Short mmCIF file of C-alpha atoms in Angstrom, two decimals:
data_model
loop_
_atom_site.label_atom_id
_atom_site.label_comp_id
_atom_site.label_asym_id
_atom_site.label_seq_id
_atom_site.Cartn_x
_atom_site.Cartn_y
_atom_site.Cartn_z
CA UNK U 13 0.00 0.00 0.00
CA UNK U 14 2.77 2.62 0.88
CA UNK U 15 4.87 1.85 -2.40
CA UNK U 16 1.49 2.40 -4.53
CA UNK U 17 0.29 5.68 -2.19
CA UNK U 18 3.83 7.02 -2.60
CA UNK U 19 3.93 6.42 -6.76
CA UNK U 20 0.88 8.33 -6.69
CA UNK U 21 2.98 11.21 -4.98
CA UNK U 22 5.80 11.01 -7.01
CA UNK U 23 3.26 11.30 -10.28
CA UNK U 24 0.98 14.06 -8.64
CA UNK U 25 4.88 16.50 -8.63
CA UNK U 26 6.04 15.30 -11.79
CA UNK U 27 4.77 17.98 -13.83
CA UNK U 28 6.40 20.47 -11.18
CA UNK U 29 9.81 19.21 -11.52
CA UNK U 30 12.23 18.31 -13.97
CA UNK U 31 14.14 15.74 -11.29
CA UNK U 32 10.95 13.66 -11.24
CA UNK U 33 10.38 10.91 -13.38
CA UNK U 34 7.30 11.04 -15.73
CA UNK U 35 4.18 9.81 -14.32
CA UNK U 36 3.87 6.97 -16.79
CA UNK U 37 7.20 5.76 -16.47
CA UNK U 38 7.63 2.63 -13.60
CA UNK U 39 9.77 3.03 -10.52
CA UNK U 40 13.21 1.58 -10.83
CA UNK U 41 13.97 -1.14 -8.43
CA UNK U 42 15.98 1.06 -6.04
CA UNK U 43 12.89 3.93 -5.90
CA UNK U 44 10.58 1.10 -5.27
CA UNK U 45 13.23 -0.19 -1.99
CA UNK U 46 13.37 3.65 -1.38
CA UNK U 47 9.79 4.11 -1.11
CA UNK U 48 9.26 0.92 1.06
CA UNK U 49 12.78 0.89 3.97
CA UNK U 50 12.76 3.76 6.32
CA UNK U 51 15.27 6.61 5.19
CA UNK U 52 16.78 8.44 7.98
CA UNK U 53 19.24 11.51 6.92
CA UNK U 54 20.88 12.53 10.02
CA UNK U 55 22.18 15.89 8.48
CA UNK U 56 20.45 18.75 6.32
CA UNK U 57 21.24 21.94 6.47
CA UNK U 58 18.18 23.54 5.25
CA UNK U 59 17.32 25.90 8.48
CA UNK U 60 20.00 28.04 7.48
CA UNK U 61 19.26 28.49 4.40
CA UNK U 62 15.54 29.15 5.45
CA UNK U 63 17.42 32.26 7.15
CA UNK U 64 18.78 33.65 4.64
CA UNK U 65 16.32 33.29 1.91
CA UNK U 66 12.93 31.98 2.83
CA UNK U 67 11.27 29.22 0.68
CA UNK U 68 8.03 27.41 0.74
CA UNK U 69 9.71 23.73 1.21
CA UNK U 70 6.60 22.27 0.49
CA UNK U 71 7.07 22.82 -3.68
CA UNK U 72 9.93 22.18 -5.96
CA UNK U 73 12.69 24.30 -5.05
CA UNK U 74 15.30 23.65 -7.54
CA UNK U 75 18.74 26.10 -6.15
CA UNK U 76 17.77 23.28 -2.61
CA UNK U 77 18.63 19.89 -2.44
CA UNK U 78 16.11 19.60 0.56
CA UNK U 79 12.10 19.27 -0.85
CA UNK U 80 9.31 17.77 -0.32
CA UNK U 81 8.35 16.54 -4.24
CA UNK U 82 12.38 15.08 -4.19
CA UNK U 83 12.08 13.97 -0.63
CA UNK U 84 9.07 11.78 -1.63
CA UNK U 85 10.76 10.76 -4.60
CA UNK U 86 14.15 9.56 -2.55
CA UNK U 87 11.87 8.24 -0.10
CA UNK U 88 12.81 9.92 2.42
CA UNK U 89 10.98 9.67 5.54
CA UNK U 90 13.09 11.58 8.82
CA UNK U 91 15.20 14.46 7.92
CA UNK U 92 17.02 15.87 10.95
CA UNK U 93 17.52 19.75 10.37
CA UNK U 94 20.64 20.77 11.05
CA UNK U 95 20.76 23.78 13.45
CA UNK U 96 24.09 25.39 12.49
CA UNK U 97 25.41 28.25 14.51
CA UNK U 98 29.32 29.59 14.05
CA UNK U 99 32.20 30.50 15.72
CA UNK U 100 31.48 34.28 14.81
CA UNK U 101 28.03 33.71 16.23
CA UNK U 102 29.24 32.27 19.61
CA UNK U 103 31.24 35.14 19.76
CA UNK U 104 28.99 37.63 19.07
CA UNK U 105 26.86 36.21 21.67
CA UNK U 106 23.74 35.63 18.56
CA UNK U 107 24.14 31.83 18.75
CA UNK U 108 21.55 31.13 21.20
CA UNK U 109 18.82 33.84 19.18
CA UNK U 110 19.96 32.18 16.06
CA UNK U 111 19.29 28.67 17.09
CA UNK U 112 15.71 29.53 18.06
CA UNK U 113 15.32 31.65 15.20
CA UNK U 114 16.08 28.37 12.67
CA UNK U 115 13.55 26.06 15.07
CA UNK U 116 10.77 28.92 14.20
CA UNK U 117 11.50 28.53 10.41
CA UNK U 118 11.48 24.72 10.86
CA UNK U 119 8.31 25.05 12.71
CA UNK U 120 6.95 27.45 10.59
CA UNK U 121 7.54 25.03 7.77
CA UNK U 122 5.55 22.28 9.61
CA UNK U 123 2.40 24.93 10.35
CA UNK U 124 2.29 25.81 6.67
CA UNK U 125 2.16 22.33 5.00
CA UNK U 126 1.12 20.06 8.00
CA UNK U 127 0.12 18.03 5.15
CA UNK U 128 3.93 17.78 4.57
CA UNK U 129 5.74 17.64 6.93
CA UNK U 130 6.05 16.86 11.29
CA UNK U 131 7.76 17.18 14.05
CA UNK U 132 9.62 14.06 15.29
CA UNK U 133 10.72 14.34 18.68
CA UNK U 134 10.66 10.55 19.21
CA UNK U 135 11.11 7.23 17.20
CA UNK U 136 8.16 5.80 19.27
CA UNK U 137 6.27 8.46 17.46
CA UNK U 138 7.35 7.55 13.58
CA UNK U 139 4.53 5.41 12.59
CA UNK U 140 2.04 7.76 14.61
CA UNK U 141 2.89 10.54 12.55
CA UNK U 142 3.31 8.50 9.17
CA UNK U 143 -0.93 7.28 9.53
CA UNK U 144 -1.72 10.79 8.88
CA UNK U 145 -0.40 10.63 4.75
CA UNK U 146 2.70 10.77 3.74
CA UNK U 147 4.63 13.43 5.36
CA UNK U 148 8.27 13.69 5.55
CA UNK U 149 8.89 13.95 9.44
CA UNK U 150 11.49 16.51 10.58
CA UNK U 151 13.71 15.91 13.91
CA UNK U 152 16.29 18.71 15.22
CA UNK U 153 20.08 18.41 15.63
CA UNK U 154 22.29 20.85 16.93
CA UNK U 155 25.22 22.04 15.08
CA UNK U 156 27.49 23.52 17.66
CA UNK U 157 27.00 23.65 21.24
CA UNK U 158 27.65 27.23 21.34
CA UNK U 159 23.52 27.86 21.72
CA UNK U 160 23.97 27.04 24.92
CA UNK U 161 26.85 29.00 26.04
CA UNK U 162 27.56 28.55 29.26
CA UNK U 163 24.08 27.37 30.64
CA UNK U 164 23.24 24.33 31.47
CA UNK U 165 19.83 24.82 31.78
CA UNK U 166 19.29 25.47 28.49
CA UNK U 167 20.00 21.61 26.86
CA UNK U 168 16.79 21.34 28.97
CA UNK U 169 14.93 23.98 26.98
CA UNK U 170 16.63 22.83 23.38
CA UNK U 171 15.19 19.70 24.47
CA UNK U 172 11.66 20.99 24.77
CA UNK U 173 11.93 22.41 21.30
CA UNK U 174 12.64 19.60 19.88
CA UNK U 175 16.41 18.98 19.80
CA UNK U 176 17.66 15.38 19.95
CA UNK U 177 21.36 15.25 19.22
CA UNK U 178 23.61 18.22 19.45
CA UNK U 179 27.42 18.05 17.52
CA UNK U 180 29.34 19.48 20.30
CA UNK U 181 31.63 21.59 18.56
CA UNK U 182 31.99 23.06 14.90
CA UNK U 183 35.34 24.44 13.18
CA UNK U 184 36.44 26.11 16.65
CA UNK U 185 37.42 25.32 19.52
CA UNK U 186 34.71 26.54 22.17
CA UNK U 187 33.29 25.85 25.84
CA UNK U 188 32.52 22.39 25.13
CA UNK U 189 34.95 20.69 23.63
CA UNK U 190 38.18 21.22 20.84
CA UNK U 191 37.16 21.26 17.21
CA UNK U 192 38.90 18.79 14.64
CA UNK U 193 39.50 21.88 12.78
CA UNK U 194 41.25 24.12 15.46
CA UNK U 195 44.92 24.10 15.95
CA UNK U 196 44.60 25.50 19.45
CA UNK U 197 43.48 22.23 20.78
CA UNK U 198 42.03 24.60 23.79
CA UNK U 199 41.00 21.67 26.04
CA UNK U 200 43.09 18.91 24.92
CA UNK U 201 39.55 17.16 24.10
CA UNK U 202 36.56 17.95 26.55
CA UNK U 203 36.04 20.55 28.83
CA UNK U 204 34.97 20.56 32.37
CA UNK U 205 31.49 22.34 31.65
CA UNK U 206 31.99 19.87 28.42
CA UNK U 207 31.76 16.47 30.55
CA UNK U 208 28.92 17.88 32.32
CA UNK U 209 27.09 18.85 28.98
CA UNK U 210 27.84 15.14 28.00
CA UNK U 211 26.23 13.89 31.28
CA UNK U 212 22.94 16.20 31.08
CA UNK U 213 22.63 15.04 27.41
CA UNK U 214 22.33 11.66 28.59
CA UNK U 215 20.02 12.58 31.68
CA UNK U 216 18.07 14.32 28.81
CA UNK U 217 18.00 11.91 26.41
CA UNK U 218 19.66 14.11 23.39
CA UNK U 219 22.39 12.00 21.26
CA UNK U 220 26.15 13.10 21.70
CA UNK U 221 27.22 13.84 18.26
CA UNK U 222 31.32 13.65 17.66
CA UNK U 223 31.07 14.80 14.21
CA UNK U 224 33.51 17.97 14.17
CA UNK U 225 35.71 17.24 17.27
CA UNK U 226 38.88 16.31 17.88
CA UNK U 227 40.56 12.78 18.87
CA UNK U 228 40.67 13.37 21.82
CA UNK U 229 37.69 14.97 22.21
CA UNK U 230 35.76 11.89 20.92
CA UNK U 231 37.98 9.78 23.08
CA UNK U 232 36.54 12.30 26.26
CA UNK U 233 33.51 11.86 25.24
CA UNK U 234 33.34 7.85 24.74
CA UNK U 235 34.98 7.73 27.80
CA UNK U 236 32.37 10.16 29.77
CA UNK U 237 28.66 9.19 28.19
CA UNK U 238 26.58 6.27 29.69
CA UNK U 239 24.66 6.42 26.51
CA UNK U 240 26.01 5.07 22.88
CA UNK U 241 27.17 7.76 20.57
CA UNK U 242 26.65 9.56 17.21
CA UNK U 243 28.69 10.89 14.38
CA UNK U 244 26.34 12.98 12.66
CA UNK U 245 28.03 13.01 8.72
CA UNK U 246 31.43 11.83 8.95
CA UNK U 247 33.42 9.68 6.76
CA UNK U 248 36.07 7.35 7.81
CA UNK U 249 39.71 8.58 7.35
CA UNK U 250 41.10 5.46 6.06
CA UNK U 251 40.02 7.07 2.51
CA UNK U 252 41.27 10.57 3.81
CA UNK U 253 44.83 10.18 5.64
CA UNK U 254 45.41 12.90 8.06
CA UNK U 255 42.15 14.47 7.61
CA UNK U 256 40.89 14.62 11.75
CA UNK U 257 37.51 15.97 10.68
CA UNK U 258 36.87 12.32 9.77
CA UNK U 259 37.22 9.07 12.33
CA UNK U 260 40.18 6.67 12.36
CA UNK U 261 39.59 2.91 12.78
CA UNK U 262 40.20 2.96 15.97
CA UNK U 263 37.78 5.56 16.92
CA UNK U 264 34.86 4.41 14.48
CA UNK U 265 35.31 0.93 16.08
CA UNK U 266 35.03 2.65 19.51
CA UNK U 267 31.92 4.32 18.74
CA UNK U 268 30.73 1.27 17.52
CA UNK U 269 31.73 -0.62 20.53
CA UNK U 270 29.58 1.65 22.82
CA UNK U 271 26.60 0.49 20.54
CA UNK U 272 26.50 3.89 18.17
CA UNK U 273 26.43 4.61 14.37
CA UNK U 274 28.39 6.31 12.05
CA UNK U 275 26.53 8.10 9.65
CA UNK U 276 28.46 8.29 6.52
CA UNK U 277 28.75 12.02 4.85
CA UNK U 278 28.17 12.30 1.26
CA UNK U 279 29.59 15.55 0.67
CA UNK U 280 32.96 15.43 -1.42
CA UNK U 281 35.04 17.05 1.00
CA UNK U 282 35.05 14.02 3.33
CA UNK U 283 34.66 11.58 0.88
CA UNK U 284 37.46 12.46 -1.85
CA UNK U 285 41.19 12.95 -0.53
CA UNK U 286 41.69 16.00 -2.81
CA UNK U 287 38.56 17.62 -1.80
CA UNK U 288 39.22 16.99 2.11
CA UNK U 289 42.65 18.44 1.74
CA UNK U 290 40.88 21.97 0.19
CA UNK U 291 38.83 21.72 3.21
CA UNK U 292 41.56 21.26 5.64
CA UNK U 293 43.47 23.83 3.58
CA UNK U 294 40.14 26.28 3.80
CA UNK U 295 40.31 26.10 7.15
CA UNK U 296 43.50 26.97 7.85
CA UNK U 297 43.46 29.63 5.55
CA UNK U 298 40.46 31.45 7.30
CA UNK U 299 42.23 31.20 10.56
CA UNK U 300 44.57 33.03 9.20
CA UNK U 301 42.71 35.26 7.68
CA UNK U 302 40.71 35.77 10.64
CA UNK U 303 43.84 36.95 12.32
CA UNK U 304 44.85 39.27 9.55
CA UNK U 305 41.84 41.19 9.96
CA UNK U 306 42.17 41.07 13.98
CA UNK U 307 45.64 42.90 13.21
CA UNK U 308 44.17 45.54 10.65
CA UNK U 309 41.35 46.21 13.08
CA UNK U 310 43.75 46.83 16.06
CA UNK U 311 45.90 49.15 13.23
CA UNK U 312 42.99 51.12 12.49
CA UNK U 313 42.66 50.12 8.63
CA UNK U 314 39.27 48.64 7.12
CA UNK U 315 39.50 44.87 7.29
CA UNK U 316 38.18 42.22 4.28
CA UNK U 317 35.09 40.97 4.61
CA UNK U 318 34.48 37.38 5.12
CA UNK U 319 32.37 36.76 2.43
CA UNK U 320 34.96 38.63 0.28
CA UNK U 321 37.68 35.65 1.67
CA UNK U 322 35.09 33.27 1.00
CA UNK U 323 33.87 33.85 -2.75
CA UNK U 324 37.78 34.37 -3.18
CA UNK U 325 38.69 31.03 -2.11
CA UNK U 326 35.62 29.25 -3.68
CA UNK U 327 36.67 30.89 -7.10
CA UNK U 328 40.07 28.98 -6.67
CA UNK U 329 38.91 25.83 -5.33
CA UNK U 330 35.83 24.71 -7.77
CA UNK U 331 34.34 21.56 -6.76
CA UNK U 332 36.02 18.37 -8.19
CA UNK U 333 34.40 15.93 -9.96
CA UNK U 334 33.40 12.94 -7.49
CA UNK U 335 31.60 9.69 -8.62
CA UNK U 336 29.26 8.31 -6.02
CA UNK U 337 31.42 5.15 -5.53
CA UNK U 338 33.25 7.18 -3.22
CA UNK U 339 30.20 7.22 -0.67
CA UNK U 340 29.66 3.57 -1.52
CA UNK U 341 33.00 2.74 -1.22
CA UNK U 342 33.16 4.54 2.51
CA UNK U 343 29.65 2.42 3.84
CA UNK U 344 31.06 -0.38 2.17
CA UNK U 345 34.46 0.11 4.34
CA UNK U 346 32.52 0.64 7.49
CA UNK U 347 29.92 -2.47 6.84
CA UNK U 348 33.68 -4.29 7.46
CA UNK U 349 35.05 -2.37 9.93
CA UNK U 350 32.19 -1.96 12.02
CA UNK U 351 29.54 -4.23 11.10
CA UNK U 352 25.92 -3.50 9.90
CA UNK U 353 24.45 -2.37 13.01
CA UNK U 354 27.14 0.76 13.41
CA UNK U 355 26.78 2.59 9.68
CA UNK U 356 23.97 5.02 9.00
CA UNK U 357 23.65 8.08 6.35
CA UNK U 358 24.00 11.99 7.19
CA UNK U 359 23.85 13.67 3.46
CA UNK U 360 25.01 17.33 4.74
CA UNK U 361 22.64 18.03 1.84
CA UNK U 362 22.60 21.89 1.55
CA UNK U 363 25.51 22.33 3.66
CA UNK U 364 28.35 21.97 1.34
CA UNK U 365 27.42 24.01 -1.04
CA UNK U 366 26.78 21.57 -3.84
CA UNK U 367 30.42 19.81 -3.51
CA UNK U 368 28.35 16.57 -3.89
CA UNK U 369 29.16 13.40 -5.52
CA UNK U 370 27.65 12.27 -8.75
CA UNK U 371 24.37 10.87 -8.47
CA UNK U 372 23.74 11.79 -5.06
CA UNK U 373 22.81 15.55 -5.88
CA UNK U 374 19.97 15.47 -3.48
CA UNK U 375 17.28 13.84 -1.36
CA UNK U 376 15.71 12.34 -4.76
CA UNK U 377 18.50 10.56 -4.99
CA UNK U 378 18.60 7.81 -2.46
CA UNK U 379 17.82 5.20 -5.04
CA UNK U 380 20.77 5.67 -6.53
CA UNK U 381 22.62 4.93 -3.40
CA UNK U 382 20.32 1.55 -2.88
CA UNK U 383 20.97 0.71 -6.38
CA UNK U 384 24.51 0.53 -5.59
CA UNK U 385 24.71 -0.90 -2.54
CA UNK U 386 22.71 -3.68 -4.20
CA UNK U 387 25.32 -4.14 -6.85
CA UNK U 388 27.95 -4.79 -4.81
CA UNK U 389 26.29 -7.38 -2.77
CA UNK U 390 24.33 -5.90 0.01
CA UNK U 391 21.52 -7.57 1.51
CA UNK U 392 18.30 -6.05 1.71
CA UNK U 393 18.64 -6.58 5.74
CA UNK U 394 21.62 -4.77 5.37
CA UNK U 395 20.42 -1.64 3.57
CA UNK U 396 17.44 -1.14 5.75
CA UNK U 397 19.69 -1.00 8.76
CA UNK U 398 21.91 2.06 6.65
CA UNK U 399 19.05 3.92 5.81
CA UNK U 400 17.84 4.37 8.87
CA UNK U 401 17.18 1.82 11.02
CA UNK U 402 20.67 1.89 13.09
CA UNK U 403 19.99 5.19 13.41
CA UNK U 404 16.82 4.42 15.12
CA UNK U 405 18.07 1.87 17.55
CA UNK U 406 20.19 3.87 18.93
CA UNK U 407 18.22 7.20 19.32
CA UNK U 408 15.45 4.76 20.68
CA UNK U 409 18.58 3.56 22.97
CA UNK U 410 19.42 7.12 24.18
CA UNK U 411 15.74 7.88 24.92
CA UNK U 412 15.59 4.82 26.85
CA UNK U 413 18.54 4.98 29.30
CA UNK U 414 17.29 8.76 29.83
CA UNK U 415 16.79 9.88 33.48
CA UNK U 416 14.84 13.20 32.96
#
């Protein structure tokens, strides 16, 4: 019944979008799996783009990779909103205003098409929530634990809006914990307020993400939680020597071992060594800058802007050319390393700016990824579990050993 209801969907968009296949033309095998596994995307990054340019979600939006025509079409069923704030921000003291600002757009979203799309705040609620048509269910993670400052108190109140993992740290060190990112290496891994964050989490029941931090940061953090783990979008650095942003063996199989998932990234700068060494380059190179400007500042002469740096940089670094084997290749890695209970999927669709590998453009194009999987031997057991039902078991895990 859900396969034929969901054709039906696809067909009723097709006119609206060029991405969608004709309504006369049959689903391919890996739309048909798409349409009938649970798809869980740990990481879209569409709240900030709601911020900066507001769009009605609910119709073909074609400058997005996040829809709801080419979420139906992918299949996807839970996409967890990324709720981004930066360094600057945290700084500035607007992180906290900004992360409730981007959980009003996301909610706003829901109140406009509530035909659409949900609110998931649990897995017990999935099939609840999926009775009422087919709605693509939207859950809250927390990019950067700077929205909470210094204030414990308010991982209570995230929690009430809806927040159910939070990534620590981004591409700074800050109160929590030390970035992957950051040569400062502030904390040598987690804070003091940082282990107490990780212990309210788990009192809370919101999912440590270790996407973003440093070694021994994730080490702290394994070491510290009484809950299993998350890594939000990261890929495994066996493909990407010397890139920290994504897990060694050894920590992947640690995560793991604590009964967590690693949700593979599909953006190219963690998949593809020469795209992860722009982005560790990139990084770098706005540190610096960052501290160029500091010094024209404190000499009294007009500093660059940032977005100057930035369209500068992206004008010298185009995206490479990236074949989706190297996502495949990365779950296929951790399916060995790990086993098939510990890899998931986190796109960082609208996030990385398009750097995306071909045939996994955006959240139409799941099938592709099944498809794949399929070809190189995957069992249909197996692929369920990816797509979202690791994911699952463990937030279901998290809830469970909560002591709110």
């Amino acid at each position: 019944m859900r396969i034929a209801v969901l054709a039906l969907a696809v067909a009723a968009v097709a006119l609206s979008s060029p991405l969608i296949a004709q309504a006369d033309q049959p689903l391919s095998a890996g739309q048909r799996f798409a349409q009938d596994a649970i798809i869980v995307d740990t990481h879209i990054d569409a709240p900030s783009l709601l911020l900066r340019n507001w769009n009605d979600l609910g119709l073909d939006t074609p400058k997005v990779e996040f829809d709801y025509p080419r979420a139906r079409q992918g299949g996807l069923d839970v996409a967890f909103m990324s709720i981004y704030t930066s360094p600057a921000e945290d700084a500035a003291g607007t992180a906290t205003q900004t992360a409730h600002t981007q959980i009003d757009a996301v909610e706003a979203m829901v109140g406009r098409r509530p035909d659409q799309f949900a609110v998931l705040r649990s897995p017990k609620d999935l099939e609840r929530l999926h009775q009422r048509g087919q709605r693509v269910l939207l859950a809250l993670g927390m990019e950067n634990g700077a929205p909470i400052g210094d204030d414990l108190s308010k991982l209570k109140l995230f929690h009430a809006r809806g927040v159910r993992y939070i990534t620590l740290a981004h591409s700074e060190d800050n109160r929590i914990s030390d970035s992957s990112y950051d040569k400062h290496r502030k904390w040598k891994g987690l804070s003091p307020f940082g282990e107490q964050v990780v212990d309210e989490m788990n009192r809370l029941g919101i999912m440590v993400d270790v996407s973003h931090l440093s070694d021994d940061a994730v080490r702290d953090v394994l070491a510290r939680s009484k809950a299993p783990v998350i890594a939000s979008h990261s890929g495994l650095r066996h493909f990407t020597p010397g890139f920290e942003r994504n897990l060694s063996d050894e920590l992947a199989k640690a995560v793991a071992a604590k009964g967590g998932v690693v949700q593979v990234v599909f953006g190219n700068a963690f998949v593809d060594p020469a795209s992860a060494a722009d982005t560790q380059a990139y990084f770098d190179a706005s540190a610096k800058f960052e501290q160029e400007q500091a010094a024209a500042r404190a000499r009294g002469d007009k500093p660059r802007s940032e977005k100057e740096f930035d369209d500068a940089w992206q004008a010298a670094h185009p995206p490479r050319t990236v074949k989706i084997d190297a996502v495949l290749d990365q779950i296929d890695y951790g399916i060995k390393l790990l086993g098939a209970d510990h890899v998931g999927i986190g796109s960082d669709f609208d996030g990385v700016s398009g750097a995306l590998p071909e045939g996994l453009k955006s959240v139409a194009d799941y099938p592709n990824l099944i498809e794949g999987l399929k070809a190189r031997g995957h069992s249909d057991e197996t692929i369920r579990k990816v797509l979202g039902g690791n994911l699952l078991r463990v937030w279901g895990r998290v809830e469970a050993l909560a002591t709110p």
